[in-house]
């Protein structure tokens, strides 16, 4: 075989392999539905390795589960079961368990059935339910649950709306959006924005790289931390702790407890009531500090440092920026 012929044969073999690849990697698809009867306030736990989770509320006496299954065969895989067989077995024995008012969805103990399988869940449950939902990689959308809610995903976006109790959300990489929650909110993102609006209670939010936006409708302490992003806090009635490595901080509300805000390289702007009364310590390494309220100073007032009392004094407002301006309106 000459040197020219060999590459041609190799190329033809590669083309032949690629031509059959779609069949080798063809997905197997399936689905199942299951309806369970419950009473009172069921506790529902949903888990999926890769797939989305959607939860809405409906009938007060049933939990309805609709699932879409996708499995695939992969070259060099150690799977002993074909994709079609995996789908068939899951359809015949759906991973839905009930023990009284405790519902477990998505628990698959057979490792062979979990490999290269994605299950997306669409669930309707009573509004009084408590919910825990977890996905390795996928989005989550939750609406209308009145009990406590705990949501987590390795990589995906999470949205929670109209929640009636404490809400905890975490994502490794993705956006978090929370709207209209009657309770404290905990939100943590490895990389992504965190938005929490219409929150009747306190808030703890952090993200490695992203913005944090928060609006409060009932009193509670607020903590917001981001490695690189802006922080915007609205209508805060309570304490504030806000820190960003490189971004601006904007906040308004009523100083009912101490406020602390710090930015490595960004501006800090506060908007407070005209009759606000608090103790102030504001400093910037290479920026200006201005206060639109009357201040009784302690010591000399400097361009980049103001200490003193606003009004009759009260709770401490402590502000610091490495290279940014500070302005209190």
mmCIF file of C-alpha atoms in Angstrom:
data_model
loop_
_atom_site.group_PDB
_atom_site.id
_atom_site.type_symbol
_atom_site.label_atom_id
_atom_site.label_comp_id
_atom_site.label_asym_id
_atom_site.label_seq_id
_atom_site.Cartn_x
_atom_site.Cartn_y
_atom_site.Cartn_z
ATOM 1 C CA UNK A 1 0.000 0.000 0.000
ATOM 2 C CA UNK A 2 1.508 3.285 -1.019
ATOM 3 C CA UNK A 3 1.692 6.399 1.144
ATOM 4 C CA UNK A 4 -1.100 8.132 -0.760
ATOM 5 C CA UNK A 5 -3.608 5.283 -0.557
ATOM 6 C CA UNK A 6 -3.328 4.811 3.235
ATOM 7 C CA UNK A 7 -4.582 8.328 4.188
ATOM 8 C CA UNK A 8 -7.454 7.935 1.744
ATOM 9 C CA UNK A 9 -8.537 4.676 3.375
ATOM 10 C CA UNK A 10 -8.259 6.187 6.854
ATOM 11 C CA UNK A 11 -10.362 9.158 5.756
ATOM 12 C CA UNK A 12 -13.018 6.867 4.292
ATOM 13 C CA UNK A 13 -13.160 4.907 7.561
ATOM 14 C CA UNK A 14 -13.619 8.099 9.567
ATOM 15 C CA UNK A 15 -16.417 9.200 7.245
ATOM 16 C CA UNK A 16 -18.113 5.831 7.613
ATOM 17 C CA UNK A 17 -17.913 6.023 11.397
ATOM 18 C CA UNK A 18 -19.322 9.554 11.478
ATOM 19 C CA UNK A 19 -22.126 8.498 9.159
ATOM 20 C CA UNK A 20 -23.253 5.874 11.667
ATOM 21 C CA UNK A 21 -22.684 8.110 14.718
ATOM 22 C CA UNK A 22 -26.252 9.483 14.929
ATOM 23 C CA UNK A 23 -27.574 5.969 15.312
ATOM 24 C CA UNK A 24 -24.957 5.135 17.932
ATOM 25 C CA UNK A 25 -25.782 8.236 19.946
ATOM 26 C CA UNK A 26 -29.548 8.266 19.324
ATOM 27 C CA UNK A 27 -31.562 9.319 22.361
ATOM 28 C CA UNK A 28 -34.261 7.119 23.830
ATOM 29 C CA UNK A 29 -37.220 9.056 25.153
ATOM 30 C CA UNK A 30 -40.176 8.278 27.345
ATOM 31 C CA UNK A 31 -42.471 9.626 30.031
ATOM 32 C CA UNK A 32 -44.666 8.732 32.965
ATOM 33 C CA UNK A 33 -47.414 10.297 35.061
ATOM 34 C CA UNK A 34 -48.418 9.525 38.607
ATOM 35 C CA UNK A 35 -51.054 11.024 40.928
ATOM 36 C CA UNK A 36 -50.960 10.583 44.698
ATOM 37 C CA UNK A 37 -53.652 11.355 47.268
ATOM 38 C CA UNK A 38 -52.567 13.442 50.262
ATOM 39 C CA UNK A 39 -54.088 15.427 53.114
ATOM 40 C CA UNK A 40 -53.063 18.509 55.072
ATOM 41 C CA UNK A 41 -49.590 19.837 54.268
ATOM 42 C CA UNK A 42 -47.508 17.220 52.420
ATOM 43 C CA UNK A 43 -43.714 17.281 52.393
ATOM 44 C CA UNK A 44 -42.405 16.826 48.856
ATOM 45 C CA UNK A 45 -38.770 16.034 48.007
ATOM 46 C CA UNK A 46 -37.729 16.129 44.326
ATOM 47 C CA UNK A 47 -34.300 15.134 42.972
ATOM 48 C CA UNK A 48 -32.936 14.803 39.447
ATOM 49 C CA UNK A 49 -29.366 14.452 38.241
ATOM 50 C CA UNK A 50 -29.819 16.503 35.078
ATOM 51 C CA UNK A 51 -33.156 17.966 34.154
ATOM 52 C CA UNK A 52 -35.487 20.827 34.950
ATOM 53 C CA UNK A 53 -37.986 20.971 37.807
ATOM 54 C CA UNK A 54 -41.240 22.934 37.555
ATOM 55 C CA UNK A 55 -43.635 23.125 40.504
ATOM 56 C CA UNK A 56 -47.058 24.786 40.565
ATOM 57 C CA UNK A 57 -49.972 24.495 42.978
ATOM 58 C CA UNK A 58 -53.410 23.005 42.405
ATOM 59 C CA UNK A 59 -55.765 20.530 44.058
ATOM 60 C CA UNK A 60 -55.465 20.470 47.860
ATOM 61 C CA UNK A 61 -55.697 16.662 48.051
ATOM 62 C CA UNK A 62 -53.393 15.418 45.268
ATOM 63 C CA UNK A 63 -49.788 15.534 44.111
ATOM 64 C CA UNK A 64 -49.499 15.098 40.356
ATOM 65 C CA UNK A 65 -46.175 14.152 38.771
ATOM 66 C CA UNK A 66 -45.464 14.341 35.041
ATOM 67 C CA UNK A 67 -41.980 13.323 33.952
ATOM 68 C CA UNK A 68 -40.059 13.352 30.676
ATOM 69 C CA UNK A 69 -37.175 10.875 30.379
ATOM 70 C CA UNK A 70 -34.198 11.128 28.035
ATOM 71 C CA UNK A 71 -31.444 8.491 27.937
ATOM 72 C CA UNK A 72 -28.579 7.913 25.533
ATOM 73 C CA UNK A 73 -25.943 5.333 24.688
ATOM 74 C CA UNK A 74 -22.353 6.545 24.640
ATOM 75 C CA UNK A 75 -19.214 5.045 23.169
ATOM 76 C CA UNK A 76 -16.755 3.661 25.690
ATOM 77 C CA UNK A 77 -19.482 3.659 28.344
ATOM 78 C CA UNK A 78 -19.517 0.916 30.973
ATOM 79 C CA UNK A 79 -23.331 0.838 30.925
ATOM 80 C CA UNK A 80 -24.722 -2.682 30.870
ATOM 81 C CA UNK A 81 -28.215 -1.480 29.948
ATOM 82 C CA UNK A 82 -29.200 0.185 26.693
ATOM 83 C CA UNK A 83 -30.819 3.599 26.643
ATOM 84 C CA UNK A 84 -34.131 2.148 25.471
ATOM 85 C CA UNK A 85 -34.084 -0.412 28.277
ATOM 86 C CA UNK A 86 -33.375 2.298 30.882
ATOM 87 C CA UNK A 87 -36.343 4.340 29.720
ATOM 88 C CA UNK A 88 -38.573 1.258 29.703
ATOM 89 C CA UNK A 89 -37.637 0.291 33.260
ATOM 90 C CA UNK A 90 -38.159 3.814 34.607
ATOM 91 C CA UNK A 91 -41.565 4.007 32.909
ATOM 92 C CA UNK A 92 -42.568 0.662 34.400
ATOM 93 C CA UNK A 93 -41.359 1.561 37.881
ATOM 94 C CA UNK A 94 -41.448 5.371 38.271
ATOM 95 C CA UNK A 95 -39.179 6.780 41.027
ATOM 96 C CA UNK A 96 -42.096 8.131 43.075
ATOM 97 C CA UNK A 97 -42.596 6.977 46.663
ATOM 98 C CA UNK A 98 -45.233 7.864 49.230
ATOM 99 C CA UNK A 99 -45.160 7.350 52.978
ATOM 100 C CA UNK A 100 -48.235 9.058 54.331
ATOM 101 C CA UNK A 101 -47.817 12.751 53.605
ATOM 102 C CA UNK A 102 -44.131 12.414 52.721
ATOM 103 C CA UNK A 103 -43.548 12.226 48.956
ATOM 104 C CA UNK A 104 -40.137 11.380 47.457
ATOM 105 C CA UNK A 105 -39.668 11.910 43.720
ATOM 106 C CA UNK A 106 -36.616 11.048 41.635
ATOM 107 C CA UNK A 107 -34.760 8.713 43.981
ATOM 108 C CA UNK A 108 -33.134 6.039 41.792
ATOM 109 C CA UNK A 109 -30.938 3.606 43.707
ATOM 110 C CA UNK A 110 -29.867 1.544 40.661
ATOM 111 C CA UNK A 111 -26.748 3.283 39.387
ATOM 112 C CA UNK A 112 -27.136 1.760 35.908
ATOM 113 C CA UNK A 113 -30.481 3.516 35.569
ATOM 114 C CA UNK A 114 -28.986 6.892 36.547
ATOM 115 C CA UNK A 115 -26.055 6.969 34.137
ATOM 116 C CA UNK A 116 -26.642 9.093 31.020
ATOM 117 C CA UNK A 117 -30.278 9.646 31.982
ATOM 118 C CA UNK A 118 -32.027 13.001 32.303
ATOM 119 C CA UNK A 119 -35.477 13.356 33.866
ATOM 120 C CA UNK A 120 -37.451 16.599 33.810
ATOM 121 C CA UNK A 121 -40.305 16.918 36.301
ATOM 122 C CA UNK A 122 -43.494 18.977 36.121
ATOM 123 C CA UNK A 123 -45.290 18.740 39.460
ATOM 124 C CA UNK A 124 -48.589 20.089 40.750
ATOM 125 C CA UNK A 125 -49.093 19.969 44.500
ATOM 126 C CA UNK A 126 -51.244 21.537 47.250
ATOM 127 C CA UNK A 127 -50.392 25.131 48.144
ATOM 128 C CA UNK A 128 -49.876 24.113 51.785
ATOM 129 C CA UNK A 129 -46.960 21.837 50.847
ATOM 130 C CA UNK A 130 -43.377 22.043 52.029
ATOM 131 C CA UNK A 131 -40.901 21.589 49.173
ATOM 132 C CA UNK A 132 -37.321 20.528 48.704
ATOM 133 C CA UNK A 133 -36.014 20.345 45.116
ATOM 134 C CA UNK A 134 -32.518 19.533 43.892
ATOM 135 C CA UNK A 135 -31.003 19.101 40.429
ATOM 136 C CA UNK A 136 -27.402 18.519 39.407
ATOM 137 C CA UNK A 137 -27.733 20.594 36.244
ATOM 138 C CA UNK A 138 -31.012 22.174 35.281
ATOM 139 C CA UNK A 139 -33.366 25.074 35.862
ATOM 140 C CA UNK A 140 -36.077 25.307 38.490
ATOM 141 C CA UNK A 141 -39.342 27.251 38.517
ATOM 142 C CA UNK A 142 -41.475 27.201 41.668
ATOM 143 C CA UNK A 143 -44.729 29.102 42.200
ATOM 144 C CA UNK A 144 -47.455 29.329 44.833
ATOM 145 C CA UNK A 145 -46.041 27.111 47.607
ATOM 146 C CA UNK A 146 -47.029 28.347 51.088
ATOM 147 C CA UNK A 147 -44.728 26.116 53.139
ATOM 148 C CA UNK A 148 -40.967 26.343 53.498
ATOM 149 C CA UNK A 149 -39.047 25.986 50.242
ATOM 150 C CA UNK A 150 -35.462 24.737 49.770
ATOM 151 C CA UNK A 151 -34.041 24.691 46.234
ATOM 152 C CA UNK A 152 -30.592 23.866 44.891
ATOM 153 C CA UNK A 153 -28.922 23.236 41.542
ATOM 154 C CA UNK A 154 -25.327 22.646 40.540
ATOM 155 C CA UNK A 155 -25.685 24.755 37.392
ATOM 156 C CA UNK A 156 -28.934 26.363 36.397
ATOM 157 C CA UNK A 157 -31.310 29.262 36.958
ATOM 158 C CA UNK A 158 -33.807 29.260 39.826
ATOM 159 C CA UNK A 159 -37.056 31.247 39.991
ATOM 160 C CA UNK A 160 -39.391 31.220 42.999
ATOM 161 C CA UNK A 161 -42.629 33.230 43.125
ATOM 162 C CA UNK A 162 -45.511 33.689 45.567
ATOM 163 C CA UNK A 163 -43.926 31.707 48.403
ATOM 164 C CA UNK A 164 -45.579 31.834 51.823
ATOM 165 C CA UNK A 165 -42.692 30.981 54.146
ATOM 166 C CA UNK A 166 -38.915 30.932 54.513
ATOM 167 C CA UNK A 167 -37.127 30.300 51.227
ATOM 168 C CA UNK A 168 -33.577 28.981 50.698
ATOM 169 C CA UNK A 169 -32.006 28.843 47.241
ATOM 170 C CA UNK A 170 -28.525 27.969 45.996
ATOM 171 C CA UNK A 171 -26.949 27.526 42.562
ATOM 172 C CA UNK A 172 -23.361 26.846 41.592
ATOM 173 C CA UNK A 173 -23.636 28.897 38.400
ATOM 174 C CA UNK A 174 -26.867 30.586 37.406
ATOM 175 C CA UNK A 175 -29.326 33.365 38.110
ATOM 176 C CA UNK A 176 -31.623 33.505 41.150
ATOM 177 C CA UNK A 177 -34.907 35.393 41.027
ATOM 178 C CA UNK A 178 -37.308 35.533 43.973
ATOM 179 C CA UNK A 179 -40.593 37.463 43.933
ATOM 180 C CA UNK A 180 -43.228 37.999 46.642
ATOM 181 C CA UNK A 181 -42.117 35.872 49.578
ATOM 182 C CA UNK A 182 -43.708 36.062 53.027
ATOM 183 C CA UNK A 183 -40.655 35.131 55.037
ATOM 184 C CA UNK A 184 -36.895 35.379 55.169
ATOM 185 C CA UNK A 185 -34.947 34.608 52.001
ATOM 186 C CA UNK A 186 -31.503 32.990 51.758
ATOM 187 C CA UNK A 187 -29.977 33.075 48.253
ATOM 188 C CA UNK A 188 -26.486 31.951 47.242
ATOM 189 C CA UNK A 189 -24.966 31.834 43.741
ATOM 190 C CA UNK A 190 -21.434 30.854 42.801
ATOM 191 C CA UNK A 191 -21.652 33.076 39.717
ATOM 192 C CA UNK A 192 -24.804 34.892 38.695
ATOM 193 C CA UNK A 193 -27.158 37.701 39.622
ATOM 194 C CA UNK A 194 -29.469 37.519 42.637
ATOM 195 C CA UNK A 195 -32.786 39.371 42.487
ATOM 196 C CA UNK A 196 -35.238 39.348 45.385
ATOM 197 C CA UNK A 197 -38.243 41.675 45.214
ATOM 198 C CA UNK A 198 -41.360 41.959 47.345
ATOM 199 C CA UNK A 199 -39.794 40.193 50.338
ATOM 200 C CA UNK A 200 -41.739 40.389 53.606
ATOM 201 C CA UNK A 201 -38.818 39.690 55.915
ATOM 202 C CA UNK A 202 -35.064 39.557 56.143
ATOM 203 C CA UNK A 203 -32.576 38.600 53.474
ATOM 204 C CA UNK A 204 -29.194 36.943 53.112
ATOM 205 C CA UNK A 205 -27.792 37.045 49.588
ATOM 206 C CA UNK A 206 -24.349 36.302 48.213
ATOM 207 C CA UNK A 207 -22.777 35.695 44.821
ATOM 208 C CA UNK A 208 -19.212 35.193 43.706
ATOM 209 C CA UNK A 209 -19.621 37.346 40.607
ATOM 210 C CA UNK A 210 -22.903 39.102 39.937
ATOM 211 C CA UNK A 211 -25.265 41.860 41.010
ATOM 212 C CA UNK A 212 -27.614 41.724 43.993
ATOM 213 C CA UNK A 213 -30.961 43.527 43.910
ATOM 214 C CA UNK A 214 -33.383 43.449 46.862
ATOM 215 C CA UNK A 215 -36.687 45.109 47.736
ATOM 216 C CA UNK A 216 -38.280 44.711 51.174
ATOM 217 C CA UNK A 217 -41.970 44.942 52.143
ATOM 218 C CA UNK A 218 -41.726 44.033 55.857
ATOM 219 C CA UNK A 219 -38.979 44.602 58.462
ATOM 220 C CA UNK A 220 -35.928 42.350 58.687
ATOM 221 C CA UNK A 221 -32.140 42.481 58.665
ATOM 222 C CA UNK A 222 -30.379 42.445 55.289
ATOM 223 C CA UNK A 223 -27.002 40.984 54.305
ATOM 224 C CA UNK A 224 -25.699 41.265 50.733
ATOM 225 C CA UNK A 225 -22.237 40.175 49.576
ATOM 226 C CA UNK A 226 -20.738 39.934 46.095
ATOM 227 C CA UNK A 227 -17.186 39.425 44.907
ATOM 228 C CA UNK A 228 -17.625 41.564 41.806
ATOM 229 C CA UNK A 229 -20.956 43.245 41.239
ATOM 230 C CA UNK A 230 -23.322 46.022 42.259
ATOM 231 C CA UNK A 231 -25.677 45.956 45.244
ATOM 232 C CA UNK A 232 -29.060 47.725 45.290
ATOM 233 C CA UNK A 233 -31.254 47.588 48.399
ATOM 234 C CA UNK A 234 -34.719 49.166 48.545
ATOM 235 C CA UNK A 235 -37.109 50.039 51.398
ATOM 236 C CA UNK A 236 -34.967 48.415 54.087
ATOM 237 C CA UNK A 237 -36.412 48.588 57.615
ATOM 238 C CA UNK A 238 -33.752 47.006 59.789
ATOM 239 C CA UNK A 239 -30.029 46.393 59.811
ATOM 240 C CA UNK A 240 -27.817 46.313 56.714
ATOM 241 C CA UNK A 241 -24.526 44.588 55.971
ATOM 242 C CA UNK A 242 -23.442 45.107 52.358
ATOM 243 C CA UNK A 243 -20.037 44.350 50.841
ATOM 244 C CA UNK A 244 -18.703 44.192 47.279
ATOM 245 C CA UNK A 245 -15.173 43.698 46.037
ATOM 246 C CA UNK A 246 -15.635 45.847 42.948
ATOM 247 C CA UNK A 247 -18.996 47.499 42.460
ATOM 248 C CA UNK A 248 -21.349 50.235 43.610
ATOM 249 C CA UNK A 249 -23.714 50.083 46.589
ATOM 250 C CA UNK A 250 -27.069 51.845 46.619
ATOM 251 C CA UNK A 251 -29.492 51.589 49.532
ATOM 252 C CA UNK A 252 -32.528 53.366 50.918
ATOM 253 C CA UNK A 253 -34.754 52.788 53.910
ATOM 254 C CA UNK A 254 -34.965 53.493 57.632
ATOM 255 C CA UNK A 255 -32.013 52.915 59.964
ATOM 256 C CA UNK A 256 -33.594 50.787 62.693
ATOM 257 C CA UNK A 257 -30.384 48.833 63.365
ATOM 258 C CA UNK A 258 -26.731 49.374 62.424
ATOM 259 C CA UNK A 259 -25.871 49.763 58.741
ATOM 260 C CA UNK A 260 -22.463 48.701 57.418
ATOM 261 C CA UNK A 261 -21.421 49.010 53.780
ATOM 262 C CA UNK A 262 -18.058 48.567 52.119
ATOM 263 C CA UNK A 263 -16.749 48.551 48.552
ATOM 264 C CA UNK A 264 -13.211 47.872 47.391
ATOM 265 C CA UNK A 265 -13.563 50.052 44.296
ATOM 266 C CA UNK A 266 -17.000 51.585 43.923
ATOM 267 C CA UNK A 267 -19.329 54.344 45.047
ATOM 268 C CA UNK A 268 -21.694 54.140 48.022
ATOM 269 C CA UNK A 269 -24.973 56.056 47.844
ATOM 270 C CA UNK A 270 -27.599 56.072 50.600
ATOM 271 C CA UNK A 271 -31.010 57.702 50.534
ATOM 272 C CA UNK A 272 -32.466 58.166 54.047
ATOM 273 C CA UNK A 273 -35.485 60.047 55.460
ATOM 274 C CA UNK A 274 -35.000 63.766 56.073
ATOM 275 C CA UNK A 275 -35.655 63.290 59.796
ATOM 276 C CA UNK A 276 -33.257 60.323 60.079
ATOM 277 C CA UNK A 277 -31.133 60.190 63.229
ATOM 278 C CA UNK A 278 -27.980 58.077 63.420
ATOM 279 C CA UNK A 279 -24.274 58.077 64.231
ATOM 280 C CA UNK A 280 -22.061 58.265 61.152
ATOM 281 C CA UNK A 281 -18.577 57.047 60.325
ATOM 282 C CA UNK A 282 -17.850 57.363 56.584
ATOM 283 C CA UNK A 283 -14.439 57.194 54.928
ATOM 284 C CA UNK A 284 -12.924 56.791 51.476
ATOM 285 C CA UNK A 285 -9.242 56.194 50.745
ATOM 286 C CA UNK A 286 -9.266 58.038 47.422
ATOM 287 C CA UNK A 287 -12.713 59.553 47.023
ATOM 288 C CA UNK A 288 -14.999 62.163 48.556
ATOM 289 C CA UNK A 289 -17.573 61.919 51.352
ATOM 290 C CA UNK A 290 -20.655 64.171 51.247
ATOM 291 C CA UNK A 291 -23.732 64.251 53.478
ATOM 292 C CA UNK A 292 -26.871 66.230 52.636
ATOM 293 C CA UNK A 293 -28.161 65.967 56.248
ATOM 294 C CA UNK A 294 -27.035 68.305 59.067
ATOM 295 C CA UNK A 295 -24.071 66.676 60.847
ATOM 296 C CA UNK A 296 -22.642 67.408 64.258
ATOM 297 C CA UNK A 297 -19.058 66.373 63.649
ATOM 298 C CA UNK A 298 -16.533 64.782 65.951
ATOM 299 C CA UNK A 299 -13.150 66.369 65.236
ATOM 300 C CA UNK A 300 -12.280 67.965 61.924
ATOM 301 C CA UNK A 301 -14.427 67.281 58.850
ATOM 302 C CA UNK A 302 -12.282 66.088 55.935
ATOM 303 C CA UNK A 303 -12.946 65.637 52.258
ATOM 304 C CA UNK A 304 -12.694 61.870 52.585
ATOM 305 C CA UNK A 305 -13.791 61.288 56.201
ATOM 306 C CA UNK A 306 -16.821 62.364 58.250
ATOM 307 C CA UNK A 307 -17.581 61.242 61.801
ATOM 308 C CA UNK A 308 -20.427 62.601 63.858
ATOM 309 C CA UNK A 309 -24.140 62.589 64.569
ATOM 310 C CA UNK A 310 -26.993 63.128 62.167
ATOM 311 C CA UNK A 311 -29.944 64.531 64.036
ATOM 312 C CA UNK A 312 -29.964 63.281 67.614
ATOM 313 C CA UNK A 313 -27.768 60.319 66.713
ATOM 314 C CA UNK A 314 -28.690 56.696 67.204
ATOM 315 C CA UNK A 315 -27.737 53.535 65.349
ATOM 316 C CA UNK A 316 -24.354 53.433 63.617
ATOM 317 C CA UNK A 317 -24.013 53.931 59.869
ATOM 318 C CA UNK A 318 -20.499 52.807 58.932
ATOM 319 C CA UNK A 319 -19.376 53.252 55.306
ATOM 320 C CA UNK A 320 -16.020 52.619 53.652
ATOM 321 C CA UNK A 321 -14.778 52.671 50.064
ATOM 322 C CA UNK A 322 -11.281 52.014 48.783
ATOM 323 C CA UNK A 323 -11.533 54.122 45.624
ATOM 324 C CA UNK A 324 -15.004 55.583 45.294
ATOM 325 C CA UNK A 325 -17.228 58.413 46.482
ATOM 326 C CA UNK A 326 -19.688 58.210 49.388
ATOM 327 C CA UNK A 327 -22.893 60.242 49.309
ATOM 328 C CA UNK A 328 -25.762 60.283 51.814
ATOM 329 C CA UNK A 329 -28.917 62.047 50.614
#
